[in-house]
Amino acid sequence: MRLSTTARRTRYLQIGVPAAVIGSLTGSMAIVPAAADAAPVHAHAPAVPALRVVPASVPTTYVVQPGDTISAIAERHGLRTADVLAWNSLTWRSVIYPGQTLSLAGASAPASAAPTSQSHVVVSGDTVYGIAQKYGTSVDAVLAANGLTRASVIYPGQSLSISGAAAPAAVTAPAASPTPVTAPGAQTHSVVAGDTLFGIAQKYGTSTASLYAWNALTAESIIYPGQSIVVSAPPVQAGGQLSAALDAEQAANAALIIAIGRQLGVSDRGLAIALATAMVESGLRNVDHGDRDSLGLFQQRPSTGWGAAEQILDPDRSTRAFFGGQSDPNGQITRGLLDIPGWESMPFTAAAQAVQISAYPDKYGQWETQAYQWLAQHG
């Protein structure tokens, strides 16, 4: 029997990612020599679809609520899911979380600014994210235009195509990423060809999360030969305390920890312990890697009963597991802060260590003063 081709139908499934499941996709970090020869990049990826203009009635931003998905948010505001993803530098595999702010007005540039096709020559310190921000486009658009992936490495002298992006206005160019200032006495490593952040961390007995925090880097940052990387904790302030300003990602995670703690009735001291612990363990980032099988904000391990990998990468659930108590999602399998007898009267770092069982128990106390400041700022 022959079926008429006009009778065939294709059904499309709209797939949304639950807001309760949090993941952090990090690309592997590597470097290439500045003088390395590379074959020209040929863009064979499909053209990025033009973004449609947002109706005037649509708000410019939206704060994610529990249970939200990208597709549901887009449908609710009369937008295309692909547009919302592009405006927020997300992919179909990206995840969103409660409290996250999404842009709903990525097409807010003046209509008269016609897209142009241009190129950018990579210089030392460049990242794909920074280049995308400079030219008013998205990370995914730059990757697609150059046949790259999130695991690709860019290098000084490489020419990247910035197709479909409006030329950057000199007066509105975003400020360059802050360059970390090496504090006197801090140990540093000079990057050589073949180095990776993971390898450097292993060499100096630290973690990639610590390198991120000490050097103002992210999972998308590129290191290059001759770059100086801080590989030890900066000297402490008077009283043995460390301090750091939080970026948007870290601040959102801090606010989430505080909100969950207050919901569970945790005291301010308990909230400060949780903030300091997350800073030591992951740099207050929901990372999908760590020592052995450690994951997430608190570097909890599936192999020790803290949950499946996808559960640990849910910052809401992992935070509740850290606090423990009657609402512990792991029940009696793991022991959270509220399960430690007399934790309120224990030294700050000892209370955190009782939960984490870390090889570096003294590190938590170094963030005590700063943790209370974050609590005041984000609580």
Short mmCIF file of C-alpha atoms in Angstrom, two decimals:
data_model
loop_
_atom_site.label_atom_id
_atom_site.label_comp_id
_atom_site.label_asym_id
_atom_site.label_seq_id
_atom_site.Cartn_x
_atom_site.Cartn_y
_atom_site.Cartn_z
CA MET A 1 0.00 0.00 0.00
CA ARG A 2 1.37 3.43 -0.89
CA LEU A 3 0.81 6.30 1.43
CA SER A 4 0.37 9.78 0.04
CA THR A 5 3.20 12.01 1.18
CA THR A 6 0.67 14.71 1.96
CA ALA A 7 -0.85 12.39 4.54
CA ARG A 8 2.35 12.26 6.54
CA ARG A 9 2.51 14.41 9.58
CA THR A 10 5.37 15.34 11.84
CA ARG A 11 4.65 15.95 15.44
CA TYR A 12 6.82 18.29 17.35
CA LEU A 13 7.35 17.91 21.08
CA GLN A 14 8.02 21.01 23.05
CA ILE A 15 10.57 20.05 25.62
CA GLY A 16 11.12 22.16 28.74
CA VAL A 17 13.73 21.72 31.44
CA PRO A 18 12.29 21.70 34.98
CA ALA A 19 13.43 24.64 37.01
CA ALA A 20 13.98 22.39 40.00
CA VAL A 21 16.80 20.51 38.30
CA ILE A 22 19.95 22.53 38.22
CA GLY A 23 23.04 21.74 36.31
CA SER A 24 26.12 23.60 35.40
CA LEU A 25 27.67 22.70 32.12
CA THR A 26 31.32 23.40 32.12
CA GLY A 27 33.60 22.94 29.18
CA SER A 28 37.03 21.46 29.68
CA MET A 29 39.73 24.09 29.86
CA ALA A 30 42.85 23.88 27.82
CA ILE A 31 45.32 26.22 26.21
CA VAL A 32 47.16 26.28 22.95
CA PRO A 33 50.45 27.99 22.26
CA ALA A 34 50.06 31.53 21.08
CA ALA A 35 52.17 30.76 18.04
CA ALA A 36 50.34 27.59 17.12
CA ASP A 37 49.32 27.27 13.49
CA ALA A 38 45.67 26.49 13.00
CA ALA A 39 43.72 25.68 9.90
CA PRO A 40 41.21 28.36 8.92
CA VAL A 41 37.84 27.96 10.56
CA HIS A 42 35.12 27.23 8.05
CA ALA A 43 31.61 27.84 9.26
CA HIS A 44 29.38 25.01 8.08
CA ALA A 45 26.83 25.30 10.88
CA PRO A 46 23.31 26.29 9.87
CA ALA A 47 22.62 29.99 9.92
CA VAL A 48 21.31 31.28 13.24
CA PRO A 49 17.67 32.30 12.79
CA ALA A 50 16.94 35.97 13.05
CA LEU A 51 15.39 36.99 16.33
CA ARG A 52 11.92 38.44 16.08
CA VAL A 53 11.00 41.74 17.69
CA VAL A 54 9.40 41.41 21.11
CA PRO A 55 5.90 42.89 21.46
CA ALA A 56 5.87 46.08 23.49
CA SER A 57 3.65 44.51 26.14
CA VAL A 58 6.21 41.83 27.02
CA PRO A 59 8.33 42.60 30.13
CA THR A 60 12.05 42.94 29.51
CA THR A 61 12.95 40.39 32.18
CA TYR A 62 11.34 37.48 34.00
CA VAL A 63 12.28 35.88 37.33
CA VAL A 64 12.07 32.08 37.16
CA GLN A 65 9.55 30.43 39.50
CA PRO A 66 9.55 26.83 40.76
CA GLY A 67 8.26 24.50 38.05
CA ASP A 68 9.02 26.90 35.18
CA THR A 69 10.52 25.72 31.90
CA ILE A 70 11.96 27.82 29.09
CA SER A 71 9.27 26.65 26.69
CA ALA A 72 6.47 27.48 29.14
CA ILE A 73 7.90 30.95 29.82
CA ALA A 74 8.23 31.64 26.10
CA GLU A 75 4.67 30.46 25.38
CA ARG A 76 3.27 32.50 28.26
CA HIS A 77 4.75 35.71 26.80
CA GLY A 78 4.06 34.94 23.14
CA LEU A 79 7.71 34.32 22.32
CA ARG A 80 9.66 31.58 20.60
CA THR A 81 11.63 29.23 22.81
CA ALA A 82 14.64 29.53 20.51
CA ASP A 83 14.62 33.33 20.95
CA VAL A 84 14.55 33.16 24.73
CA LEU A 85 17.42 30.65 24.67
CA ALA A 86 19.48 32.88 22.36
CA TRP A 87 18.85 36.07 24.37
CA ASN A 88 20.13 34.39 27.50
CA SER A 89 23.07 32.48 25.93
CA LEU A 90 21.38 29.16 26.75
CA THR A 91 21.10 25.94 24.78
CA TRP A 92 18.45 23.23 24.68
CA ARG A 93 20.46 21.38 27.32
CA SER A 94 20.78 24.37 29.65
CA VAL A 95 18.90 24.41 32.93
CA ILE A 96 17.22 27.23 34.80
CA TYR A 97 16.56 27.65 38.50
CA PRO A 98 14.12 29.55 40.75
CA GLY A 99 15.21 33.15 41.24
CA GLN A 100 17.19 33.32 38.01
CA THR A 101 16.47 36.42 35.90
CA LEU A 102 15.88 35.80 32.20
CA SER A 103 15.93 38.43 29.48
CA LEU A 104 12.77 38.60 27.38
CA ALA A 105 13.90 41.51 25.24
CA GLY A 106 16.95 40.31 23.34
CA ALA A 107 15.72 42.11 20.22
CA SER A 108 15.63 45.51 21.89
CA ALA A 109 18.29 47.02 19.63
CA PRO A 110 17.10 49.87 17.38
CA ALA A 111 15.55 48.62 14.15
CA SER A 112 17.82 50.89 12.14
CA ALA A 113 20.93 49.04 13.31
CA ALA A 114 21.21 46.54 10.48
CA PRO A 115 23.16 43.38 11.25
CA THR A 116 26.60 43.23 9.75
CA SER A 117 29.05 40.43 9.12
CA GLN A 118 32.45 41.12 10.60
CA SER A 119 35.38 39.39 12.24
CA HIS A 120 37.23 39.61 15.54
CA VAL A 121 40.90 38.78 16.05
CA VAL A 122 41.40 36.99 19.35
CA VAL A 123 43.83 38.58 21.81
CA SER A 124 45.25 37.24 25.06
CA GLY A 125 42.56 37.02 27.71
CA ASP A 126 39.63 36.84 25.30
CA THR A 127 36.76 34.42 25.94
CA VAL A 128 33.91 33.51 23.61
CA TYR A 129 31.50 34.95 26.17
CA GLY A 130 33.35 38.28 26.30
CA ILE A 131 33.50 38.49 22.50
CA ALA A 132 29.78 37.77 22.23
CA GLN A 133 29.01 40.49 24.78
CA LYS A 134 31.22 43.00 22.94
CA TYR A 135 29.40 42.51 19.64
CA GLY A 136 25.90 42.27 21.08
CA THR A 137 25.36 38.63 20.15
CA SER A 138 25.21 35.31 21.99
CA VAL A 139 27.80 32.65 22.76
CA ASP A 140 25.84 30.10 20.73
CA ALA A 141 25.74 32.45 17.71
CA VAL A 142 29.52 32.91 17.78
CA LEU A 143 30.08 29.17 18.17
CA ALA A 144 27.71 28.35 15.30
CA ALA A 145 29.23 30.96 13.00
CA ASN A 146 32.68 29.44 13.46
CA GLY A 147 31.87 25.73 13.66
CA LEU A 148 32.92 25.63 17.31
CA THR A 149 31.52 23.90 20.39
CA ARG A 150 31.63 24.83 24.07
CA ALA A 151 34.67 22.57 24.43
CA SER A 152 36.59 24.37 21.66
CA VAL A 153 39.70 26.42 22.44
CA ILE A 154 40.38 29.84 20.97
CA TYR A 155 43.88 31.32 20.78
CA PRO A 156 45.53 34.72 20.25
CA GLY A 157 45.61 35.69 16.57
CA GLN A 158 42.64 33.51 15.62
CA SER A 159 40.00 35.27 13.49
CA LEU A 160 36.40 34.64 14.51
CA SER A 161 33.41 35.43 12.32
CA ILE A 162 30.77 37.57 14.04
CA SER A 163 27.99 37.24 11.49
CA GLY A 164 24.60 38.76 12.07
CA ALA A 165 25.76 40.94 14.93
CA ALA A 166 25.38 44.69 15.08
CA ALA A 167 28.69 46.57 15.12
CA PRO A 168 29.58 47.53 18.69
CA ALA A 169 29.26 51.20 19.59
CA ALA A 170 32.53 52.51 20.97
CA VAL A 171 30.79 54.46 23.74
CA THR A 172 28.81 51.46 24.98
CA ALA A 173 31.40 48.70 24.77
CA PRO A 174 31.23 46.63 27.95
CA ALA A 175 34.09 46.86 30.37
CA ALA A 176 36.68 44.13 30.18
CA SER A 177 36.53 41.38 32.74
CA PRO A 178 38.32 42.41 35.91
CA THR A 179 41.92 41.28 36.07
CA PRO A 180 42.67 39.76 39.44
CA VAL A 181 45.33 41.56 41.46
CA THR A 182 47.87 39.18 42.91
CA ALA A 183 48.13 39.87 46.61
CA PRO A 184 51.65 40.06 48.03
CA GLY A 185 52.79 36.63 49.17
CA ALA A 186 50.29 34.68 47.07
CA GLN A 187 51.83 31.77 45.15
CA THR A 188 51.47 31.97 41.36
CA HIS A 189 52.04 29.70 38.37
CA SER A 190 53.16 30.89 34.95
CA VAL A 191 51.16 29.07 32.28
CA VAL A 192 53.12 27.10 29.69
CA ALA A 193 51.98 25.34 26.53
CA GLY A 194 49.96 22.25 27.37
CA ASP A 195 48.73 23.47 30.76
CA THR A 196 45.11 23.07 31.83
CA LEU A 197 43.44 24.46 34.92
CA PHE A 198 42.72 20.94 36.11
CA GLY A 199 46.38 19.99 35.74
CA ILE A 200 47.53 23.14 37.52
CA ALA A 201 45.09 22.48 40.38
CA GLN A 202 46.39 18.92 40.72
CA LYS A 203 50.02 20.12 40.71
CA TYR A 204 49.46 22.54 43.58
CA GLY A 205 47.06 20.40 45.58
CA THR A 206 44.03 22.64 45.15
CA SER A 207 40.77 22.54 43.15
CA THR A 208 39.63 24.12 39.90
CA ALA A 209 36.85 25.87 41.84
CA SER A 210 39.50 27.60 43.97
CA LEU A 211 41.44 28.64 40.87
CA TYR A 212 38.23 30.14 39.45
CA ALA A 213 37.68 32.16 42.63
CA TRP A 214 41.27 33.34 43.07
CA ASN A 215 41.70 34.39 39.42
CA ALA A 216 38.21 35.73 38.52
CA LEU A 217 37.81 32.92 35.98
CA THR A 218 34.80 30.89 34.86
CA ALA A 219 34.35 27.53 33.20
CA GLU A 220 34.45 29.29 29.79
CA SER A 221 37.70 31.18 30.45
CA ILE A 222 40.77 30.44 28.32
CA ILE A 223 44.28 30.46 29.75
CA TYR A 224 47.34 31.14 27.62
CA PRO A 225 51.15 30.81 27.77
CA GLY A 226 52.77 33.43 29.98
CA GLN A 227 49.60 34.11 31.99
CA SER A 228 50.10 34.24 35.76
CA ILE A 229 47.65 32.09 37.73
CA VAL A 230 47.22 32.42 41.51
CA VAL A 231 47.45 28.90 42.91
CA SER A 232 47.15 29.48 46.66
CA ALA A 233 44.68 31.29 48.88
CA PRO A 234 45.41 35.01 49.10
CA PRO A 235 46.86 36.23 52.39
CA VAL A 236 44.19 36.57 55.04
CA GLN A 237 43.03 39.85 56.53
CA ALA A 238 43.59 40.72 60.17
CA GLY A 239 41.91 38.04 62.21
CA GLY A 240 42.58 35.36 59.59
CA GLN A 241 39.56 36.23 57.43
CA LEU A 242 39.17 36.10 53.63
CA SER A 243 36.85 38.27 51.56
CA ALA A 244 35.45 38.31 48.03
CA ALA A 245 32.86 40.18 46.00
CA LEU A 246 30.24 37.88 44.48
CA ASP A 247 29.34 37.93 40.79
CA ALA A 248 25.77 37.42 39.58
CA GLU A 249 25.94 33.61 39.59
CA GLN A 250 27.46 33.44 43.06
CA ALA A 251 25.00 36.02 44.45
CA ALA A 252 22.04 34.02 43.10
CA ASN A 253 23.33 30.87 44.78
CA ALA A 254 23.91 32.75 48.04
CA ALA A 255 20.35 34.11 47.94
CA LEU A 256 19.01 30.59 47.28
CA ILE A 257 20.90 29.14 50.26
CA ILE A 258 19.64 31.91 52.52
CA ALA A 259 16.03 31.57 51.33
CA ILE A 260 15.96 27.80 51.87
CA GLY A 261 17.61 28.14 55.27
CA ARG A 262 15.05 30.72 56.41
CA GLN A 263 12.25 28.48 55.14
CA LEU A 264 13.65 25.66 57.31
CA GLY A 265 14.01 27.94 60.34
CA VAL A 266 17.82 27.88 60.36
CA SER A 267 19.51 30.56 62.46
CA ASP A 268 21.71 33.26 60.96
CA ARG A 269 24.76 31.39 62.23
CA GLY A 270 23.65 28.28 60.38
CA LEU A 271 23.08 30.32 57.21
CA ALA A 272 26.57 31.84 57.49
CA ILE A 273 28.08 28.36 57.93
CA ALA A 274 26.28 27.17 54.79
CA LEU A 275 27.49 30.19 52.77
CA ALA A 276 31.10 29.76 53.92
CA THR A 277 30.97 26.03 53.20
CA ALA A 278 29.67 26.56 49.66
CA MET A 279 32.36 29.19 49.04
CA VAL A 280 35.14 26.83 50.14
CA GLU A 281 33.77 23.79 48.32
CA SER A 282 32.72 25.25 44.97
CA GLY A 283 33.33 28.99 44.97
CA LEU A 284 29.53 29.33 45.41
CA ARG A 285 28.99 27.82 41.95
CA ASN A 286 26.89 24.80 41.03
CA VAL A 287 29.73 22.94 39.32
CA ASP A 288 29.34 19.53 37.71
CA HIS A 289 32.81 18.31 38.65
CA GLY A 290 35.15 18.08 41.63
CA ASP A 291 37.40 15.76 43.60
CA ARG A 292 36.54 12.18 42.60
CA ASP A 293 32.74 12.20 42.18
CA SER A 294 32.04 15.41 44.14
CA LEU A 295 29.44 17.70 42.58
CA GLY A 296 27.43 20.85 43.10
CA LEU A 297 27.46 23.77 45.53
CA PHE A 298 28.57 21.69 48.49
CA GLN A 299 30.63 19.10 46.55
CA GLN A 300 28.45 16.24 47.75
CA ARG A 301 29.26 12.74 46.47
CA PRO A 302 26.86 10.17 44.99
CA SER A 303 29.15 7.41 46.22
CA THR A 304 28.66 8.46 49.86
CA GLY A 305 24.88 8.61 49.73
CA TRP A 306 24.18 12.29 49.05
CA GLY A 307 21.98 11.39 46.08
CA ALA A 308 22.21 10.72 42.36
CA ALA A 309 24.30 13.14 40.30
CA GLU A 310 21.25 14.94 38.93
CA GLN A 311 19.87 15.32 42.46
CA ILE A 312 23.10 16.76 43.81
CA LEU A 313 23.22 19.20 40.89
CA ASP A 314 19.83 20.54 41.98
CA PRO A 315 20.99 23.42 44.26
CA ASP A 316 17.64 23.52 46.07
CA ARG A 317 17.87 19.84 47.02
CA SER A 318 21.59 19.88 47.77
CA THR A 319 21.12 22.88 50.09
CA ARG A 320 18.33 21.10 51.96
CA ALA A 321 20.58 18.04 52.25
CA PHE A 322 23.37 20.21 53.70
CA PHE A 323 21.02 21.62 56.35
CA GLY A 324 19.47 18.19 56.99
CA GLY A 325 17.02 17.90 59.85
CA GLN A 326 13.45 16.64 59.53
CA SER A 327 13.20 17.93 55.94
CA ASP A 328 16.39 16.22 54.76
CA PRO A 329 15.66 14.79 51.27
CA ASN A 330 18.15 12.02 52.04
CA GLY A 331 16.35 11.00 55.22
CA GLN A 332 18.78 9.25 57.58
CA ILE A 333 21.30 8.34 54.88
CA THR A 334 23.39 11.49 55.32
CA ARG A 335 23.90 13.90 58.21
CA GLY A 336 23.26 17.61 57.73
CA LEU A 337 24.10 20.59 59.93
CA LEU A 338 20.85 20.40 61.92
CA ASP A 339 21.59 16.74 62.67
CA ILE A 340 24.86 17.55 64.45
CA PRO A 341 24.28 17.55 68.25
CA GLY A 342 25.31 20.91 69.73
CA TRP A 343 26.34 22.45 66.41
CA GLU A 344 25.21 25.91 67.55
CA SER A 345 27.87 25.94 70.28
CA MET A 346 30.64 24.47 68.14
CA PRO A 347 33.37 26.66 66.57
CA PHE A 348 32.28 27.94 63.15
CA THR A 349 34.72 25.84 61.16
CA ALA A 350 34.14 22.75 63.30
CA ALA A 351 30.39 22.84 62.62
CA ALA A 352 30.99 22.98 58.87
CA GLN A 353 33.60 20.25 59.07
CA ALA A 354 31.19 17.98 60.98
CA VAL A 355 29.00 17.94 57.85
CA GLN A 356 31.65 18.01 55.13
CA ILE A 357 34.39 15.77 56.61
CA SER A 358 36.96 17.71 54.57
CA ALA A 359 40.71 17.27 54.26
CA TYR A 360 41.01 21.04 54.86
CA PRO A 361 38.82 21.69 57.93
CA ASP A 362 40.31 25.09 58.78
CA LYS A 363 39.26 26.75 55.52
CA TYR A 364 35.60 27.25 56.47
CA GLY A 365 36.37 29.55 59.38
CA GLN A 366 38.38 31.88 57.14
CA TRP A 367 35.12 32.96 55.46
CA GLU A 368 33.10 33.52 58.65
CA THR A 369 33.17 37.33 58.66
CA GLN A 370 32.52 37.56 54.94
CA ALA A 371 29.67 35.02 55.17
CA TYR A 372 27.81 37.24 57.62
CA GLN A 373 28.29 40.17 55.24
CA TRP A 374 26.83 38.13 52.36
CA LEU A 375 23.94 37.23 54.63
CA ALA A 376 23.23 40.92 55.24
CA GLN A 377 23.53 41.73 51.52
CA HIS A 378 21.51 38.87 50.06
CA GLY A 379 19.20 37.82 52.88
#
